[in-house]
Amino acid sequence: MRTAVDKPLPGVFISLEGCDGSGKSTQISRISSRLDSAGLNPLVTREPGGTPFGERVRQLLLDPGSPDRSILSETFLYAAARAEFVSKIVRPALAQGRIVITERYVDSTWVYQGYAGGVSVSNIESINTIATGGLETDLTIILDISDSTVINERLALKQKDKIESRSGKYHQKVREGYRVLAKRFPHRVICIDAGLDVSAVESLIWKEVVNILSKKGYDLTNEKHGRESL
Ligand SMILES: Nc1ncnc2c1ncn2[C@@H]1O[C@H](COP(=O)(O)OP(=O)(O)OP(=O)(O)O)[C@@H](O)[C@H]1O
Ligand SMILES: [Mg+2]
């Protein structure tokens, strides 16, 4: 959380979260096109990744042939990539007043390594805070899917990465964990039914994006689609 002594960052930071195959990439592409059309030039990025170092860590974490590791080692690897991501990508973009949209952020660690993986919530939250310097999103949208059959159908054609290859029970806990997370951080997290068709999900997300942008001073009803004042 930002404190009174921190100068508020002028940008807007949004993350999309949800289990593998919930539609995050699909929706980020649609929402960023809408923001582009509105002349808002969003920065679209992802975790783990976003920086050359982060993309190497991503390979280490997700490549199917990557060596096995403990869930705690995995947590620190995500945190290492995240520290780079926040300092090199997110903070500079926010300082320039840009809208940053990321596929996954701290909440993925909370759910995958914490709730589903067994690292304690207090440790996860401490590690996340150290990695990010406490930078929270303004809005996190969880693409929520309760039906595992829907996810299995969506992932059927894809080669599974190291984490996607974990058991059905683990992935069930991931889906459940996202709902617990939404209740823990209601000031910034919204759950959306990602089992609907792509356009319906897009409309629900867009409504939330417009809402947070208007709270930050953007006027998307105006033809200029710009920020009224900084
Ligand atoms: N609402 C939807 N209805 C049906 N299919 C969808 C929907 N959203 C996405 N898909 C399809 O599901 C698959 C996974 O979508 P996508 O890659 O966007 O998910 P993701 O959450 O980014 O996955 P990952 O966690 O692997 O990055 C794709 O084939 C996509 O076309
Ligand atoms: Mg994706």
CSV table of C-alpha atoms and ligand atoms in Angstrom, one decimal:
chain,number,residue,atom,x,y,z
A,1,MET,CA,0.0,0.0,0.0
A,2,ARG,CA,1.3,3.5,-0.8
A,3,THR,CA,1.9,5.6,2.3
A,4,ALA,CA,1.4,9.3,2.9
A,5,VAL,CA,5.2,9.9,2.5
A,6,ASP,CA,5.3,8.3,-0.9
A,7,LYS,CA,4.6,10.6,-3.8
A,8,PRO,CA,1.5,9.0,-5.5
A,9,LEU,CA,2.3,7.5,-8.9
A,10,PRO,CA,0.3,9.1,-11.7
A,11,GLY,CA,-0.2,5.9,-13.8
A,12,VAL,CA,-2.8,3.1,-13.5
A,13,PHE,CA,-1.7,-0.4,-12.7
A,14,ILE,CA,-4.0,-3.3,-13.7
A,15,SER,CA,-3.5,-7.0,-13.5
A,16,LEU,CA,-5.4,-9.9,-15.0
A,17,GLU,CA,-5.3,-13.1,-13.0
A,18,GLY,CA,-6.8,-16.5,-13.2
A,19,CYS,CA,-6.0,-20.2,-13.6
A,20,ASP,CA,-4.2,-21.5,-16.7
A,21,GLY,CA,-6.4,-21.2,-19.8
A,22,SER,CA,-8.9,-18.8,-18.1
A,23,GLY,CA,-8.5,-16.4,-21.0
A,24,LYS,CA,-6.1,-13.8,-19.6
A,25,SER,CA,-4.0,-13.3,-22.8
A,26,THR,CA,-7.1,-13.2,-25.0
A,27,GLN,CA,-8.7,-10.5,-22.9
A,28,ILE,CA,-5.6,-8.4,-22.4
A,29,SER,CA,-5.2,-8.3,-26.1
A,30,ARG,CA,-8.8,-7.1,-26.5
A,31,ILE,CA,-8.7,-4.6,-23.7
A,32,SER,CA,-5.4,-3.1,-24.8
A,33,SER,CA,-6.8,-2.7,-28.3
A,34,ARG,CA,-9.7,-0.7,-26.8
A,35,LEU,CA,-7.3,1.4,-24.9
A,36,ASP,CA,-5.1,1.9,-28.0
A,37,SER,CA,-8.2,3.0,-29.9
A,38,ALA,CA,-8.9,5.5,-27.1
A,39,GLY,CA,-5.4,6.9,-27.6
A,40,LEU,CA,-4.2,5.7,-24.2
A,41,ASN,CA,-1.1,3.7,-25.3
A,42,PRO,CA,-1.1,1.1,-22.6
A,43,LEU,CA,2.0,-0.9,-21.7
A,44,VAL,CA,1.1,-4.6,-21.9
A,45,THR,CA,3.4,-7.0,-20.1
A,46,ARG,CA,3.5,-10.3,-18.3
A,47,GLU,CA,4.9,-12.1,-15.3
A,48,PRO,CA,7.1,-13.9,-14.9
A,49,GLY,CA,8.9,-12.0,-17.7
A,50,GLY,CA,8.7,-8.5,-19.0
A,51,THR,CA,12.5,-8.0,-18.7
A,52,PRO,CA,15.2,-10.1,-20.4
A,53,PHE,CA,16.2,-11.4,-17.0
A,54,GLY,CA,12.6,-12.2,-16.2
A,55,GLU,CA,12.1,-14.0,-19.5
A,56,ARG,CA,15.1,-16.3,-18.6
A,57,VAL,CA,13.6,-16.9,-15.2
A,58,ARG,CA,10.3,-17.7,-16.9
A,59,GLN,CA,12.0,-20.4,-18.9
A,60,LEU,CA,13.5,-21.9,-15.8
A,61,LEU,CA,10.1,-21.9,-14.0
A,62,LEU,CA,7.9,-23.0,-16.8
A,63,ASP,CA,9.8,-25.1,-19.4
A,64,PRO,CA,8.5,-28.6,-19.1
A,65,GLY,CA,12.0,-30.0,-19.0
A,66,SER,CA,13.2,-27.6,-16.3
A,67,PRO,CA,14.6,-29.4,-13.2
A,68,ASP,CA,12.3,-30.0,-10.2
A,69,ARG,CA,12.6,-27.6,-7.3
A,70,SER,CA,10.9,-27.0,-4.0
A,71,ILE,CA,7.9,-24.7,-3.8
A,72,LEU,CA,9.9,-22.3,-1.7
A,73,SER,CA,12.7,-22.1,-4.3
A,74,GLU,CA,10.1,-21.5,-6.9
A,75,THR,CA,8.6,-18.7,-4.7
A,76,PHE,CA,12.0,-16.9,-4.6
A,77,LEU,CA,12.5,-17.3,-8.3
A,78,TYR,CA,9.2,-15.6,-9.0
A,79,ALA,CA,10.2,-12.9,-6.5
A,80,ALA,CA,13.5,-12.3,-8.2
A,81,ALA,CA,11.9,-11.9,-11.6
A,82,ARG,CA,9.3,-9.6,-10.0
A,83,ALA,CA,11.8,-7.3,-8.4
A,84,GLU,CA,13.3,-6.6,-11.9
A,85,PHE,CA,9.8,-6.3,-13.4
A,86,VAL,CA,8.7,-3.7,-10.9
A,87,SER,CA,11.8,-1.6,-10.9
A,88,LYS,CA,12.6,-1.7,-14.6
A,89,ILE,CA,9.2,-1.9,-16.2
A,90,VAL,CA,6.3,-1.0,-14.0
A,91,ARG,CA,7.5,1.9,-11.8
A,92,PRO,CA,9.1,3.8,-14.7
A,93,ALA,CA,5.9,3.4,-16.8
A,94,LEU,CA,3.6,4.5,-14.0
A,95,ALA,CA,5.9,7.4,-13.3
A,96,GLN,CA,5.3,8.5,-16.9
A,97,GLY,CA,1.5,8.3,-16.3
A,98,ARG,CA,1.0,5.2,-18.4
A,99,ILE,CA,-1.6,2.5,-18.0
A,100,VAL,CA,0.2,-0.8,-17.3
A,101,ILE,CA,-1.7,-4.0,-17.9
A,102,THR,CA,0.1,-7.2,-16.8
A,103,GLU,CA,-0.9,-10.8,-17.2
A,104,ARG,CA,-0.2,-12.1,-13.6
A,105,TYR,CA,1.5,-10.3,-10.7
A,106,VAL,CA,1.8,-10.9,-6.9
A,107,ASP,CA,-1.6,-12.6,-6.6
A,108,SER,CA,-0.4,-15.5,-8.8
A,109,THR,CA,2.3,-16.3,-6.2
A,110,TRP,CA,-0.3,-15.9,-3.4
A,111,VAL,CA,-2.4,-18.5,-5.1
A,112,TYR,CA,0.0,-20.9,-6.8
A,113,GLN,CA,2.9,-21.1,-4.3
A,114,GLY,CA,0.8,-20.0,-1.2
A,115,TYR,CA,-2.7,-21.2,-1.1
A,116,ALA,CA,-2.2,-24.2,-3.5
A,117,GLY,CA,1.5,-24.8,-2.9
A,118,GLY,CA,1.6,-24.6,0.9
A,119,VAL,CA,4.0,-21.6,1.6
A,120,SER,CA,2.4,-19.7,4.4
A,121,VAL,CA,0.4,-16.6,3.5
A,122,SER,CA,2.5,-14.4,5.8
A,123,ASN,CA,5.7,-15.6,4.1
A,124,ILE,CA,4.3,-15.1,0.6
A,125,GLU,CA,3.1,-11.6,1.5
A,126,SER,CA,6.5,-10.6,3.0
A,127,ILE,CA,8.4,-11.9,0.0
A,128,ASN,CA,6.0,-10.1,-2.4
A,129,THR,CA,6.3,-6.9,-0.4
A,130,ILE,CA,10.1,-7.1,-0.5
A,131,ALA,CA,10.1,-7.8,-4.3
A,132,THR,CA,7.7,-5.0,-5.2
A,133,GLY,CA,8.5,-2.4,-2.5
A,134,GLY,CA,4.9,-2.6,-1.7
A,135,LEU,CA,3.5,-1.6,-5.1
A,136,GLU,CA,-0.1,-2.8,-5.4
A,137,THR,CA,-2.3,-2.8,-8.4
A,138,ASP,CA,-5.1,-0.3,-8.7
A,139,LEU,CA,-7.3,-3.1,-10.1
A,140,THR,CA,-6.9,-6.8,-10.3
A,141,ILE,CA,-9.4,-8.8,-12.4
A,142,ILE,CA,-9.7,-12.5,-11.7
A,143,LEU,CA,-11.0,-14.6,-14.6
A,144,ASP,CA,-12.9,-17.1,-12.5
A,145,ILE,CA,-13.8,-20.6,-13.8
A,146,SER,CA,-15.4,-23.1,-11.5
A,147,ASP,CA,-15.8,-25.9,-14.0
A,148,SER,CA,-12.6,-27.9,-14.6
A,149,THR,CA,-14.0,-29.4,-17.8
A,150,VAL,CA,-14.2,-26.0,-19.4
A,151,ILE,CA,-10.5,-25.4,-18.6
A,152,ASN,CA,-9.4,-28.9,-19.7
A,153,GLU,CA,-11.2,-28.3,-23.1
A,154,ARG,CA,-9.4,-25.0,-23.5
A,155,LEU,CA,-6.0,-26.4,-22.6
A,156,ALA,CA,-6.4,-29.6,-24.6
A,157,LEU,CA,-4.5,-28.3,-27.7
A,158,LYS,CA,-1.7,-26.6,-25.7
A,159,GLN,CA,1.6,-28.2,-24.7
A,160,LYS,CA,1.5,-28.1,-20.9
A,161,ASP,CA,4.2,-26.1,-19.1
A,162,LYS,CA,5.9,-27.2,-15.9
A,163,ILE,CA,3.1,-25.8,-13.6
A,164,GLU,CA,0.2,-26.7,-15.9
A,165,SER,CA,1.5,-30.3,-15.6
A,166,ARG,CA,0.7,-30.5,-11.9
A,167,SER,CA,-2.2,-32.6,-10.6
A,168,GLY,CA,-5.9,-31.8,-11.0
A,169,LYS,CA,-6.1,-31.4,-7.3
A,170,TYR,CA,-3.4,-28.7,-7.3
A,171,HIS,CA,-5.3,-26.8,-10.1
A,172,GLN,CA,-8.6,-27.2,-8.2
A,173,LYS,CA,-6.9,-25.5,-5.2
A,174,VAL,CA,-5.6,-22.7,-7.6
A,175,ARG,CA,-9.2,-22.0,-8.7
A,176,GLU,CA,-10.4,-22.0,-5.1
A,177,GLY,CA,-7.5,-19.9,-4.0
A,178,TYR,CA,-8.4,-17.1,-6.4
A,179,ARG,CA,-11.8,-16.9,-4.8
A,180,VAL,CA,-10.3,-16.7,-1.3
A,181,LEU,CA,-7.9,-14.0,-2.5
A,182,ALA,CA,-10.8,-11.9,-3.9
A,183,LYS,CA,-12.4,-11.9,-0.4
A,184,ARG,CA,-9.0,-11.0,1.2
A,185,PHE,CA,-8.4,-8.0,-1.0
A,186,PRO,CA,-11.8,-6.6,-1.9
A,187,HIS,CA,-10.6,-3.0,-2.3
A,188,ARG,CA,-8.7,-3.9,-5.5
A,189,VAL,CA,-9.8,-7.4,-6.7
A,190,ILE,CA,-12.9,-8.2,-8.8
A,191,CYS,CA,-13.9,-11.7,-9.9
A,192,ILE,CA,-15.5,-12.1,-13.4
A,193,ASP,CA,-17.2,-15.2,-14.8
A,194,ALA,CA,-14.7,-16.3,-17.4
A,195,GLY,CA,-16.9,-19.2,-18.5
A,196,LEU,CA,-19.0,-16.8,-20.6
A,197,ASP,CA,-18.2,-16.2,-24.3
A,198,VAL,CA,-15.1,-14.1,-25.1
A,199,SER,CA,-17.1,-10.9,-26.0
A,200,ALA,CA,-19.2,-11.1,-22.8
A,201,VAL,CA,-16.1,-11.5,-20.7
A,202,GLU,CA,-14.5,-8.6,-22.5
A,203,SER,CA,-17.5,-6.3,-21.8
A,204,LEU,CA,-17.5,-7.2,-18.1
A,205,ILE,CA,-13.7,-6.4,-17.9
A,206,TRP,CA,-14.1,-3.2,-19.9
A,207,LYS,CA,-16.7,-1.9,-17.5
A,208,GLU,CA,-14.3,-2.4,-14.6
A,209,VAL,CA,-11.4,-0.8,-16.5
A,210,VAL,CA,-13.5,2.3,-17.4
A,211,ASN,CA,-14.6,2.5,-13.7
A,212,ILE,CA,-11.0,2.6,-12.4
A,213,LEU,CA,-9.8,4.9,-15.1
A,214,SER,CA,-12.6,7.4,-14.3
A,215,LYS,CA,-11.7,7.3,-10.6
A,216,LYS,CA,-8.2,8.2,-11.7
A,217,GLY,CA,-9.3,11.2,-13.7
A,218,TYR,CA,-9.7,9.7,-17.2
A,219,ASP,CA,-12.8,10.6,-19.2
A,220,LEU,CA,-13.7,7.7,-21.6
A,221,THR,CA,-17.1,9.2,-22.5
A,222,ASN,CA,-15.3,12.2,-24.1
A,223,GLU,CA,-14.2,12.0,-27.7
A,224,LYS,CA,-10.7,13.0,-26.8
A,225,HIS,CA,-10.5,10.0,-24.4
A,226,GLY,CA,-7.8,11.7,-22.4
A,227,ARG,CA,-7.0,12.3,-18.8
A,228,GLU,CA,-8.9,15.4,-17.7
A,229,SER,CA,-6.1,16.5,-15.3
A,230,LEU,CA,-3.1,15.1,-13.6
B,1,LIG,N1,-14.3,-16.9,-23.0
B,1,LIG,C1,-13.8,-17.9,-23.7
B,1,LIG,N2,-14.5,-18.9,-24.2
B,1,LIG,C2,-14.0,-19.9,-24.9
B,1,LIG,N3,-12.6,-20.1,-25.2
B,1,LIG,C3,-11.8,-19.1,-24.7
B,1,LIG,C4,-12.3,-18.0,-23.9
B,1,LIG,N4,-11.3,-17.2,-23.6
B,1,LIG,C5,-10.2,-17.8,-24.1
B,1,LIG,N5,-10.5,-18.9,-24.7
B,1,LIG,C6,-9.6,-19.9,-25.4
B,1,LIG,O1,-9.0,-20.6,-24.3
B,1,LIG,C7,-7.6,-20.8,-24.7
B,1,LIG,C8,-6.7,-20.2,-23.5
B,1,LIG,O2,-6.9,-18.8,-23.6
B,1,LIG,P1,-5.7,-17.8,-23.2
B,1,LIG,O3,-4.4,-18.2,-23.8
B,1,LIG,O4,-6.2,-16.4,-23.4
B,1,LIG,O5,-5.7,-18.1,-21.6
B,1,LIG,P2,-4.6,-17.7,-20.5
B,1,LIG,O6,-5.4,-17.5,-19.3
B,1,LIG,O7,-3.8,-16.6,-21.0
B,1,LIG,O8,-3.7,-19.0,-20.4
B,1,LIG,P3,-2.3,-19.2,-19.8
B,1,LIG,O9,-2.5,-19.2,-18.3
B,1,LIG,O10,-1.8,-20.5,-20.3
B,1,LIG,O11,-1.4,-18.0,-20.2
B,1,LIG,C9,-7.3,-20.2,-26.0
B,1,LIG,O12,-7.4,-21.2,-27.0
B,1,LIG,C10,-8.5,-19.2,-26.2
B,1,LIG,O13,-8.8,-18.9,-27.5
B,2,MG,MG,-1.7,-16.3,-21.3
